[in-house]
Amino acid sequence: MPITTDMFLRRAERDDLDIIVGWMEQPDFQHFLYGDPARSQKQIREQIVSMLGRSGGVSMPGGVYLLIDSKKDGPVGLLSLQNISWRNRSCMLDLYIGNTQLRARMATAIAVYRALEYCFDELNLHRVSAFIYAFNTASWRIFEKAGAVRECVLKDHLPRDGKLYDVYGYGLLRREFEAVRERHRRSTEGFSLSAMMESLGAEEAGGAP
Amino acid sequence: MIKTTHGHIRIADPDDAPFLHGFYDMKTPRAALLDTRREPLMPAVAELRELLGRKEAMQGLFYAIEDDTGAVRGFCSLRGMNQEASFGEVTLLLDDAGYEAPLADEALSFLLARAFTNLRLNKLMAHSLTLETRWRDFLKRHGFEDAGTLRECFFGGGQWHDIHLYTLVPAAPAVRN
């Protein structure tokens, strides 16, 4: 049975600044992703402004920052595609679910699935990579379910709270994602990127807010 | 300048730019010459000259390797230093036969001493494209361990290439205060 959701992806705008700053200040953000707790709010704000500034314009961007939004719950999380190489058709994917109540639910899996569809179908990439802490089991499991392969293990690589942790390097090739999508076509069609765009398009045509 | 048994190692300077540029011209791509997005860089000699002339480069960790006649044979460096995690990346640019010469061993010994003793790093990483077989053999011969392979992440010469990751930890990790 297809799974449906009211969540959608959209470009992160300057109006989202306060929410994103709030997420980046969360200890979880610094624990699971990156960031120096010593940074001030002003420094975080400046970083985000420069990120959002890069997403506009007509040239091919090196990074794309998308907000995971929900009609019911409001902004849910931030998704970034960084180090985009248009030559090698590859990028690095980072995802943060800022709404902690939605973190353990399907929200993360759906966001990752849509992000991957965006990478492969819209940006025509060949490969998506992610480096994930070994202790962030929920994240690497989702990536594995999407077909990604654990390609490298960096032992005692990065510190958190005074201790070094292993980091896993994952890679997902276009053909691997397509194979997974084909296998789960029936259950994913309700929340695919095209279903999301159809739903948003229908709402716009119907004059919904 | 550091005297080794078969040559010298010194901080690279602007006059090394033309020789360094030769490595960028080679038909075989090298992992050490790709940027963070794994794209090949194609700097002009003047740009390399400017880079090597910058104050931070002069004090930095990019070295020319000379043989005992004073001719430059290649370059080696420590880069991508992560001070919090205490790791960095080692690069060694030589022609293919150079990786089997004693000078290469001496350059690596110099870098390892600098990394593990002077800078007290706890890990060194190295990258290699599949095509760089002699560089990879050199790393394995010096105890670098295979940490994995990033598949099809570089496109060149009409085909996809893998990048191999290697790591080396010191025999006894540095104690950091």
mmCIF file of C-alpha atoms in Angstrom:
data_model
loop_
_atom_site.group_PDB
_atom_site.id
_atom_site.type_symbol
_atom_site.label_atom_id
_atom_site.label_comp_id
_atom_site.label_asym_id
_atom_site.label_seq_id
_atom_site.Cartn_x
_atom_site.Cartn_y
_atom_site.Cartn_z
ATOM 1 C CA MET A 1 0.000 0.000 0.000
ATOM 2 C CA PRO A 2 1.451 3.400 -0.931
ATOM 3 C CA ILE A 3 2.578 5.597 1.956
ATOM 4 C CA THR A 4 1.480 9.226 1.719
ATOM 5 C CA THR A 5 2.716 12.340 3.502
ATOM 6 C CA ASP A 6 1.983 16.049 3.634
ATOM 7 C CA MET A 7 5.696 16.890 3.704
ATOM 8 C CA PHE A 8 7.359 18.605 0.798
ATOM 9 C CA LEU A 9 10.767 19.928 -0.200
ATOM 10 C CA ARG A 10 11.330 23.542 -1.130
ATOM 11 C CA ARG A 11 14.243 25.876 -1.481
ATOM 12 C CA ALA A 12 15.366 27.345 1.829
ATOM 13 C CA GLU A 13 14.649 31.084 1.842
ATOM 14 C CA ARG A 14 15.863 33.978 3.950
ATOM 15 C CA ASP A 15 12.563 33.919 5.850
ATOM 16 C CA ASP A 16 13.643 30.518 7.202
ATOM 17 C CA LEU A 17 16.776 31.989 8.749
ATOM 18 C CA ASP A 18 15.603 32.030 12.384
ATOM 19 C CA ILE A 19 14.412 28.423 12.254
ATOM 20 C CA ILE A 20 17.657 27.184 10.693
ATOM 21 C CA VAL A 21 19.766 29.145 13.183
ATOM 22 C CA GLY A 22 17.728 27.511 15.960
ATOM 23 C CA TRP A 23 18.417 24.037 14.559
ATOM 24 C CA MET A 24 22.120 24.682 14.131
ATOM 25 C CA GLU A 25 22.351 25.742 17.758
ATOM 26 C CA GLN A 26 20.846 22.476 18.964
ATOM 27 C CA PRO A 27 23.430 20.211 20.655
ATOM 28 C CA ASP A 28 22.126 17.350 18.480
ATOM 29 C CA PHE A 29 23.059 19.218 15.310
ATOM 30 C CA GLN A 30 26.609 19.648 16.539
ATOM 31 C CA HIS A 31 26.726 16.057 17.794
ATOM 32 C CA PHE A 32 25.440 14.301 14.679
ATOM 33 C CA LEU A 33 26.662 16.675 11.985
ATOM 34 C CA TYR A 34 29.194 19.412 12.528
ATOM 35 C CA GLY A 35 29.687 22.860 13.930
ATOM 36 C CA ASP A 36 31.665 24.398 16.704
ATOM 37 C CA PRO A 37 29.654 25.010 19.886
ATOM 38 C CA ALA A 38 31.826 28.079 20.481
ATOM 39 C CA ARG A 39 30.375 29.862 17.478
ATOM 40 C CA SER A 40 28.091 32.772 18.182
ATOM 41 C CA GLN A 41 24.559 33.128 16.825
ATOM 42 C CA LYS A 42 25.862 35.932 14.590
ATOM 43 C CA GLN A 43 28.485 33.642 13.057
ATOM 44 C CA ILE A 44 25.931 30.880 12.414
ATOM 45 C CA ARG A 45 23.580 33.436 10.896
ATOM 46 C CA GLU A 46 26.296 34.732 8.567
ATOM 47 C CA GLN A 47 27.112 31.186 7.461
ATOM 48 C CA ILE A 48 23.475 30.440 6.655
ATOM 49 C CA VAL A 49 23.035 33.722 4.776
ATOM 50 C CA SER A 50 26.025 32.851 2.605
ATOM 51 C CA MET A 51 24.583 29.347 2.029
ATOM 52 C CA LEU A 52 21.184 30.655 1.020
ATOM 53 C CA GLY A 53 22.759 33.339 -1.130
ATOM 54 C CA ARG A 54 24.478 30.673 -3.213
ATOM 55 C CA SER A 55 21.247 28.892 -4.096
ATOM 56 C CA GLY A 56 19.982 31.664 -6.349
ATOM 57 C CA GLY A 57 21.293 32.953 -9.648
ATOM 58 C CA VAL A 58 21.710 31.385 -13.030
ATOM 59 C CA SER A 59 25.128 29.727 -12.720
ATOM 60 C CA MET A 60 25.458 26.096 -11.699
ATOM 61 C CA PRO A 61 25.584 26.136 -7.883
ATOM 62 C CA GLY A 62 28.159 24.190 -5.885
ATOM 63 C CA GLY A 63 25.574 23.531 -3.191
ATOM 64 C CA VAL A 64 21.793 23.259 -2.907
ATOM 65 C CA TYR A 65 19.982 23.830 0.385
ATOM 66 C CA LEU A 66 16.432 22.579 0.705
ATOM 67 C CA LEU A 67 13.963 22.859 3.523
ATOM 68 C CA ILE A 68 11.760 19.903 4.420
ATOM 69 C CA ASP A 69 8.407 21.507 5.132
ATOM 70 C CA SER A 70 5.073 20.137 6.280
ATOM 71 C CA LYS A 71 1.649 21.724 6.045
ATOM 72 C CA LYS A 72 0.721 20.221 9.391
ATOM 73 C CA ASP A 73 3.971 20.612 11.347
ATOM 74 C CA GLY A 74 5.749 23.507 9.620
ATOM 75 C CA PRO A 75 9.471 23.329 8.765
ATOM 76 C CA VAL A 76 10.812 19.901 9.704
ATOM 77 C CA GLY A 77 14.449 19.846 8.675
ATOM 78 C CA LEU A 78 17.254 20.950 6.422
ATOM 79 C CA LEU A 79 18.737 19.040 3.555
ATOM 80 C CA SER A 80 21.954 20.078 1.921
ATOM 81 C CA LEU A 81 23.651 18.823 -1.206
ATOM 82 C CA GLN A 82 27.226 20.023 -1.014
ATOM 83 C CA ASN A 83 30.400 19.771 -3.064
ATOM 84 C CA ILE A 84 28.317 19.260 -6.183
ATOM 85 C CA SER A 85 30.613 18.347 -9.039
ATOM 86 C CA TRP A 86 28.885 18.866 -12.365
ATOM 87 C CA ARG A 87 31.867 17.281 -14.051
ATOM 88 C CA ASN A 88 31.799 14.060 -12.020
ATOM 89 C CA ARG A 89 28.038 14.303 -11.472
ATOM 90 C CA SER A 90 28.392 13.742 -7.743
ATOM 91 C CA CYS A 91 27.555 15.418 -4.452
ATOM 92 C CA MET A 92 27.639 14.979 -0.678
ATOM 93 C CA LEU A 93 24.337 14.742 1.149
ATOM 94 C CA ASP A 94 23.630 16.019 4.674
ATOM 95 C CA LEU A 95 20.259 15.908 6.354
ATOM 96 C CA TYR A 96 19.094 17.247 9.682
ATOM 97 C CA ILE A 97 15.616 16.780 11.113
ATOM 98 C CA GLY A 98 15.223 19.778 13.417
ATOM 99 C CA ASN A 99 11.752 18.841 14.625
ATOM 100 C CA THR A 100 12.785 16.258 17.215
ATOM 101 C CA GLN A 101 9.271 14.774 17.488
ATOM 102 C CA LEU A 102 9.435 13.687 13.849
ATOM 103 C CA ARG A 103 12.985 12.389 13.958
ATOM 104 C CA ALA A 104 12.271 8.725 14.681
ATOM 105 C CA ARG A 105 9.369 8.519 12.259
ATOM 106 C CA MET A 106 9.114 8.024 8.530
ATOM 107 C CA ALA A 107 9.923 11.714 8.012
ATOM 108 C CA THR A 108 13.644 11.102 7.705
ATOM 109 C CA ALA A 109 13.292 8.165 5.318
ATOM 110 C CA ILE A 110 10.875 10.084 3.094
ATOM 111 C CA ALA A 111 13.126 13.155 3.067
ATOM 112 C CA VAL A 112 16.150 11.055 2.117
ATOM 113 C CA TYR A 113 14.194 9.241 -0.582
ATOM 114 C CA ARG A 114 13.003 12.505 -2.116
ATOM 115 C CA ALA A 115 16.450 14.055 -1.848
ATOM 116 C CA LEU A 116 17.894 11.108 -3.744
ATOM 117 C CA GLU A 117 15.203 11.377 -6.408
ATOM 118 C CA TYR A 118 16.052 15.058 -6.688
ATOM 119 C CA CYS A 119 19.769 14.224 -7.063
ATOM 120 C CA PHE A 120 19.323 11.506 -9.668
ATOM 121 C CA ASP A 121 16.195 12.589 -11.566
ATOM 122 C CA GLU A 122 16.405 16.386 -11.459
ATOM 123 C CA LEU A 123 20.142 17.094 -11.144
ATOM 124 C CA ASN A 124 21.093 14.039 -13.239
ATOM 125 C CA LEU A 125 23.859 13.034 -10.847
ATOM 126 C CA HIS A 126 25.702 9.732 -11.010
ATOM 127 C CA ARG A 127 26.731 9.378 -7.384
ATOM 128 C CA VAL A 128 25.657 10.627 -3.957
ATOM 129 C CA SER A 129 28.002 10.288 -0.963
ATOM 130 C CA ALA A 130 27.573 10.725 2.749
ATOM 131 C CA PHE A 131 29.946 10.501 5.679
ATOM 132 C CA ILE A 132 28.090 9.395 8.798
ATOM 133 C CA TYR A 133 29.263 8.782 12.358
ATOM 134 C CA ALA A 134 29.203 5.082 13.251
ATOM 135 C CA PHE A 135 27.072 5.909 16.308
ATOM 136 C CA ASN A 136 24.412 7.542 14.123
ATOM 137 C CA THR A 137 22.870 4.157 13.388
ATOM 138 C CA ALA A 138 19.453 5.486 12.368
ATOM 139 C CA SER A 139 20.982 7.633 9.638
ATOM 140 C CA TRP A 140 23.244 5.054 8.032
ATOM 141 C CA ARG A 141 20.500 2.424 8.159
ATOM 142 C CA ILE A 142 18.202 4.695 6.155
ATOM 143 C CA PHE A 143 20.949 5.333 3.649
ATOM 144 C CA GLU A 144 21.611 1.606 3.342
ATOM 145 C CA LYS A 145 17.914 0.915 2.795
ATOM 146 C CA ALA A 146 18.061 3.371 -0.106
ATOM 147 C CA GLY A 147 20.723 1.149 -1.655
ATOM 148 C CA ALA A 148 23.905 2.906 -0.512
ATOM 149 C CA VAL A 149 27.045 0.861 0.015
ATOM 150 C CA ARG A 150 29.394 1.339 2.958
ATOM 151 C CA GLU A 151 32.561 2.006 1.012
ATOM 152 C CA CYS A 152 35.002 2.986 3.709
ATOM 153 C CA VAL A 153 35.452 2.888 7.442
ATOM 154 C CA LEU A 154 37.611 5.583 9.005
ATOM 155 C CA LYS A 155 38.628 4.341 12.435
ATOM 156 C CA ASP A 156 38.760 6.802 15.342
ATOM 157 C CA HIS A 157 38.328 9.604 12.859
ATOM 158 C CA LEU A 158 36.440 12.498 14.441
ATOM 159 C CA PRO A 159 36.005 13.616 18.021
ATOM 160 C CA ARG A 160 32.781 14.183 19.858
ATOM 161 C CA ASP A 161 32.692 15.021 23.551
ATOM 162 C CA GLY A 162 36.381 14.290 23.941
ATOM 163 C CA LYS A 163 36.269 10.834 22.335
ATOM 164 C CA LEU A 164 37.196 9.706 18.830
ATOM 165 C CA TYR A 165 34.546 7.887 16.812
ATOM 166 C CA ASP A 166 34.555 5.852 13.624
ATOM 167 C CA VAL A 167 33.081 7.430 10.516
ATOM 168 C CA TYR A 168 31.464 5.456 7.707
ATOM 169 C CA GLY A 169 31.708 6.610 4.113
ATOM 170 C CA TYR A 170 28.716 5.714 1.983
ATOM 171 C CA GLY A 171 28.252 5.907 -1.749
ATOM 172 C CA LEU A 172 25.114 5.409 -3.781
ATOM 173 C CA LEU A 173 25.281 5.099 -7.545
ATOM 174 C CA ARG A 174 22.406 5.964 -9.806
ATOM 175 C CA ARG A 175 21.881 2.369 -10.981
ATOM 176 C CA GLU A 176 21.762 1.132 -7.371
ATOM 177 C CA PHE A 177 19.112 3.666 -6.424
ATOM 178 C CA GLU A 178 17.071 2.821 -9.516
ATOM 179 C CA ALA A 179 17.186 -0.865 -8.616
ATOM 180 C CA VAL A 180 15.894 -0.126 -5.084
ATOM 181 C CA ARG A 181 13.199 2.192 -6.438
ATOM 182 C CA GLU A 182 12.036 -0.452 -8.872
ATOM 183 C CA ARG A 183 11.877 -3.051 -6.106
ATOM 184 C CA HIS A 184 9.759 -0.799 -3.855
ATOM 185 C CA ARG A 185 7.806 1.048 -6.530
ATOM 186 C CA ARG A 186 4.376 0.267 -5.103
ATOM 187 C CA SER A 187 5.077 1.474 -1.582
ATOM 188 C CA THR A 188 7.062 4.577 -2.590
ATOM 189 C CA GLU A 189 4.836 5.999 -5.307
ATOM 190 C CA GLY A 190 2.692 7.872 -2.738
ATOM 191 C CA PHE A 191 5.620 9.917 -1.456
ATOM 192 C CA SER A 192 7.823 10.121 -4.538
ATOM 193 C CA LEU A 193 9.134 13.475 -5.716
ATOM 194 C CA SER A 194 6.758 13.427 -8.689
ATOM 195 C CA ALA A 195 3.769 12.687 -6.396
ATOM 196 C CA MET A 196 4.843 15.621 -4.226
ATOM 197 C CA MET A 197 5.078 17.952 -7.212
ATOM 198 C CA GLU A 198 1.717 16.769 -8.585
ATOM 199 C CA SER A 199 0.078 17.392 -5.223
ATOM 200 C CA LEU A 200 1.603 20.888 -4.881
ATOM 201 C CA GLY A 201 0.652 21.664 -8.492
ATOM 202 C CA ALA A 202 -2.952 20.547 -7.951
ATOM 203 C CA GLU A 203 -3.199 22.702 -4.833
ATOM 204 C CA GLU A 204 -1.822 25.717 -6.655
ATOM 205 C CA ALA A 205 -4.277 25.214 -9.521
ATOM 206 C CA GLY A 206 -7.125 24.876 -7.014
ATOM 207 C CA GLY A 207 -6.116 28.103 -5.300
ATOM 208 C CA ALA A 208 -5.217 26.454 -2.011
ATOM 209 C CA PRO A 209 -2.986 28.564 0.267
ATOM 210 C CA MET B 1 66.974 22.168 3.799
ATOM 211 C CA ILE B 2 66.994 18.604 5.075
ATOM 212 C CA LYS B 3 69.828 16.410 3.839
ATOM 213 C CA THR B 4 68.848 12.802 3.203
ATOM 214 C CA THR B 5 71.024 9.917 2.048
ATOM 215 C CA HIS B 6 70.035 10.341 -1.606
ATOM 216 C CA GLY B 7 69.128 14.019 -1.855
ATOM 217 C CA HIS B 8 67.483 16.943 -0.092
ATOM 218 C CA ILE B 9 64.036 18.026 1.004
ATOM 219 C CA ARG B 10 63.244 21.710 1.213
ATOM 220 C CA ILE B 11 60.203 23.966 1.344
ATOM 221 C CA ALA B 12 59.000 24.528 -2.224
ATOM 222 C CA ASP B 13 59.402 28.076 -3.573
ATOM 223 C CA PRO B 14 58.076 30.062 -6.568
ATOM 224 C CA ASP B 15 60.936 28.865 -8.793
ATOM 225 C CA ASP B 16 59.526 25.320 -8.498
ATOM 226 C CA ALA B 17 56.316 26.382 -10.286
ATOM 227 C CA PRO B 18 57.301 25.234 -13.825
ATOM 228 C CA PHE B 19 58.311 21.770 -12.614
ATOM 229 C CA LEU B 20 55.176 21.448 -10.487
ATOM 230 C CA HIS B 21 53.090 22.510 -13.463
ATOM 231 C CA GLY B 22 54.450 19.487 -15.349
ATOM 232 C CA PHE B 23 52.548 17.168 -12.981
ATOM 233 C CA TYR B 24 49.268 18.884 -13.860
ATOM 234 C CA ASP B 25 50.016 18.364 -17.554
ATOM 235 C CA MET B 26 50.438 14.626 -17.270
ATOM 236 C CA LYS B 27 47.870 12.496 -19.065
ATOM 237 C CA THR B 28 47.365 10.238 -16.069
ATOM 238 C CA PRO B 29 45.257 11.969 -13.419
ATOM 239 C CA ARG B 30 46.413 11.873 -9.802
ATOM 240 C CA ALA B 31 44.240 11.931 -6.694
ATOM 241 C CA ALA B 32 46.588 14.470 -5.085
ATOM 242 C CA LEU B 33 45.845 16.997 -7.836
ATOM 243 C CA LEU B 34 42.049 16.841 -7.587
ATOM 244 C CA ASP B 35 40.091 19.410 -5.607
ATOM 245 C CA THR B 36 37.565 18.681 -2.841
ATOM 246 C CA ARG B 37 34.925 17.847 -5.455
ATOM 247 C CA ARG B 38 37.394 15.453 -7.131
ATOM 248 C CA GLU B 39 37.690 17.740 -10.120
ATOM 249 C CA PRO B 40 41.063 18.191 -11.821
ATOM 250 C CA LEU B 41 42.753 21.549 -11.378
ATOM 251 C CA MET B 42 44.539 23.170 -14.271
ATOM 252 C CA PRO B 43 46.484 26.107 -12.869
ATOM 253 C CA ALA B 44 48.792 28.245 -14.987
ATOM 254 C CA VAL B 45 52.488 28.432 -14.081
ATOM 255 C CA ALA B 46 51.962 32.025 -12.925
ATOM 256 C CA GLU B 47 49.202 30.921 -10.540
ATOM 257 C CA LEU B 48 51.408 28.195 -9.083
ATOM 258 C CA ARG B 49 54.232 30.697 -8.751
ATOM 259 C CA GLU B 50 51.940 33.025 -6.824
ATOM 260 C CA LEU B 51 50.669 30.202 -4.591
ATOM 261 C CA LEU B 52 54.170 29.023 -3.775
ATOM 262 C CA GLY B 53 55.211 32.592 -3.010
ATOM 263 C CA ARG B 54 52.549 33.209 -0.404
ATOM 264 C CA LYS B 55 53.784 33.604 3.107
ATOM 265 C CA GLU B 56 51.756 30.667 4.414
ATOM 266 C CA ALA B 57 53.181 28.440 1.649
ATOM 267 C CA MET B 58 56.726 29.508 2.470
ATOM 268 C CA GLN B 59 56.179 28.513 6.072
ATOM 269 C CA GLY B 60 54.000 25.610 5.138
ATOM 270 C CA LEU B 61 54.095 21.951 4.501
ATOM 271 C CA PHE B 62 54.678 21.707 0.754
ATOM 272 C CA TYR B 63 58.157 20.461 -0.012
ATOM 273 C CA ALA B 64 60.347 19.965 -3.061
ATOM 274 C CA ILE B 65 62.338 16.735 -3.293
ATOM 275 C CA GLU B 66 65.792 17.121 -4.844
ATOM 276 C CA ASP B 67 68.219 14.374 -5.819
ATOM 277 C CA ASP B 68 71.876 14.555 -4.833
ATOM 278 C CA THR B 69 72.693 16.687 -7.912
ATOM 279 C CA GLY B 70 70.219 19.329 -6.779
ATOM 280 C CA ALA B 71 67.638 18.555 -9.502
ATOM 281 C CA VAL B 72 64.004 18.628 -8.396
ATOM 282 C CA ARG B 73 62.460 15.144 -8.711
ATOM 283 C CA GLY B 74 59.051 15.798 -7.195
ATOM 284 C CA PHE B 75 57.050 17.207 -4.312
ATOM 285 C CA CYS B 76 55.581 16.004 -1.060
ATOM 286 C CA SER B 77 53.165 17.600 1.362
ATOM 287 C CA LEU B 78 51.029 17.368 4.445
ATOM 288 C CA ARG B 79 47.659 18.981 3.949
ATOM 289 C CA GLY B 80 44.020 18.911 5.033
ATOM 290 C CA MET B 81 45.122 19.131 8.622
ATOM 291 C CA ASN B 82 42.275 18.641 11.084
ATOM 292 C CA GLN B 83 43.649 19.906 14.367
ATOM 293 C CA GLU B 84 40.673 18.797 16.452
ATOM 294 C CA ALA B 85 40.842 15.219 15.212
ATOM 295 C CA SER B 86 44.630 15.267 14.709
ATOM 296 C CA PHE B 87 44.771 13.841 11.231
ATOM 297 C CA GLY B 88 46.094 15.048 7.913
ATOM 298 C CA GLU B 89 46.688 13.877 4.390
ATOM 299 C CA VAL B 90 50.007 12.946 2.859
ATOM 300 C CA THR B 91 50.807 13.489 -0.825
ATOM 301 C CA LEU B 92 53.875 12.528 -2.810
ATOM 302 C CA LEU B 93 54.212 13.655 -6.421
ATOM 303 C CA LEU B 94 56.881 11.767 -8.341
ATOM 304 C CA ASP B 95 57.083 10.210 -11.751
ATOM 305 C CA ASP B 96 56.009 6.552 -11.739
ATOM 306 C CA ALA B 97 59.521 5.130 -11.408
ATOM 307 C CA GLY B 98 60.193 7.584 -8.588
ATOM 308 C CA TYR B 99 57.985 5.649 -6.165
ATOM 309 C CA GLU B 100 60.436 2.764 -6.321
ATOM 310 C CA ALA B 101 63.519 4.933 -5.705
ATOM 311 C CA PRO B 102 65.088 5.372 -2.239
ATOM 312 C CA LEU B 103 64.416 9.118 -2.414
ATOM 313 C CA ALA B 104 60.676 8.427 -2.173
ATOM 314 C CA ASP B 105 61.208 6.374 0.987
ATOM 315 C CA GLU B 106 63.259 9.193 2.460
ATOM 316 C CA ALA B 107 60.624 11.797 1.598
ATOM 317 C CA LEU B 108 57.936 9.716 3.270
ATOM 318 C CA SER B 109 60.109 9.161 6.361
ATOM 319 C CA PHE B 110 60.561 12.920 6.566
ATOM 320 C CA LEU B 111 56.786 13.502 6.316
ATOM 321 C CA LEU B 112 56.000 10.817 8.898
ATOM 322 C CA ALA B 113 58.440 12.335 11.365
ATOM 323 C CA ARG B 114 56.956 15.763 10.767
ATOM 324 C CA ALA B 115 53.384 14.494 11.125
ATOM 325 C CA PHE B 116 53.720 12.120 14.033
ATOM 326 C CA THR B 117 56.598 13.640 16.015
ATOM 327 C CA ASN B 118 56.524 17.392 15.336
ATOM 328 C CA LEU B 119 52.811 17.905 14.732
ATOM 329 C CA ARG B 120 51.764 14.966 16.926
ATOM 330 C CA LEU B 121 49.080 13.837 14.535
ATOM 331 C CA ASN B 122 47.329 10.588 15.305
ATOM 332 C CA LYS B 123 46.567 9.546 11.750
ATOM 333 C CA LEU B 124 47.623 10.180 8.183
ATOM 334 C CA MET B 125 45.425 9.570 5.201
ATOM 335 C CA ALA B 126 46.305 9.101 1.551
ATOM 336 C CA HIS B 127 44.188 8.930 -1.592
ATOM 337 C CA SER B 128 44.897 7.110 -4.814
ATOM 338 C CA LEU B 129 43.077 6.728 -8.087
ATOM 339 C CA THR B 130 42.859 3.174 -9.424
ATOM 340 C CA LEU B 131 45.320 4.135 -12.171
ATOM 341 C CA GLU B 132 48.008 5.116 -9.660
ATOM 342 C CA THR B 133 49.213 1.576 -9.051
ATOM 343 C CA ARG B 134 52.786 2.462 -8.109
ATOM 344 C CA TRP B 135 51.667 5.090 -5.600
ATOM 345 C CA ARG B 136 49.285 2.544 -4.093
ATOM 346 C CA ASP B 137 51.983 -0.136 -3.936
ATOM 347 C CA PHE B 138 54.268 2.409 -2.310
ATOM 348 C CA LEU B 139 51.675 3.186 0.379
ATOM 349 C CA LYS B 140 51.050 -0.500 1.112
ATOM 350 C CA ARG B 141 54.795 -1.149 1.296
ATOM 351 C CA HIS B 142 55.026 1.545 3.986
ATOM 352 C CA GLY B 143 52.284 0.124 6.149
ATOM 353 C CA PHE B 144 49.299 2.202 5.022
ATOM 354 C CA GLU B 145 46.096 0.233 5.513
ATOM 355 C CA ASP B 146 43.260 0.064 3.039
ATOM 356 C CA ALA B 147 40.290 2.000 4.502
ATOM 357 C CA GLY B 148 37.988 1.486 1.523
ATOM 358 C CA THR B 149 37.201 2.536 -2.007
ATOM 359 C CA LEU B 150 34.950 5.392 -3.126
ATOM 360 C CA ARG B 151 33.419 3.966 -6.272
ATOM 361 C CA GLU B 152 33.064 5.841 -9.544
ATOM 362 C CA CYS B 153 33.677 9.263 -8.055
ATOM 363 C CA PHE B 154 35.954 10.665 -10.751
ATOM 364 C CA PHE B 155 35.200 10.831 -14.463
ATOM 365 C CA GLY B 156 38.172 11.055 -16.783
ATOM 366 C CA GLY B 157 39.229 9.719 -20.168
ATOM 367 C CA GLY B 158 35.670 8.607 -20.910
ATOM 368 C CA GLN B 159 35.315 6.351 -17.893
ATOM 369 C CA TRP B 160 34.619 6.314 -14.168
ATOM 370 C CA HIS B 161 37.468 5.853 -11.729
ATOM 371 C CA ASP B 162 37.477 4.763 -8.095
ATOM 372 C CA ILE B 163 39.416 6.500 -5.339
ATOM 373 C CA HIS B 164 41.138 4.321 -2.762
ATOM 374 C CA LEU B 165 41.602 5.550 0.799
ATOM 375 C CA TYR B 166 44.536 4.561 2.969
ATOM 376 C CA THR B 167 45.335 5.376 6.561
ATOM 377 C CA LEU B 168 48.411 5.102 8.728
ATOM 378 C CA VAL B 169 48.569 5.500 12.483
ATOM 379 C CA PRO B 170 51.805 5.942 14.436
ATOM 380 C CA ALA B 171 53.206 2.915 16.214
ATOM 381 C CA ALA B 172 52.500 4.669 19.511
ATOM 382 C CA PRO B 173 49.802 7.382 19.362
ATOM 383 C CA ALA B 174 50.917 10.830 20.441
ATOM 384 C CA VAL B 175 49.812 11.894 23.899
ATOM 385 C CA ARG B 176 48.137 15.264 23.588
ATOM 386 C CA ASN B 177 47.711 17.624 26.473
#
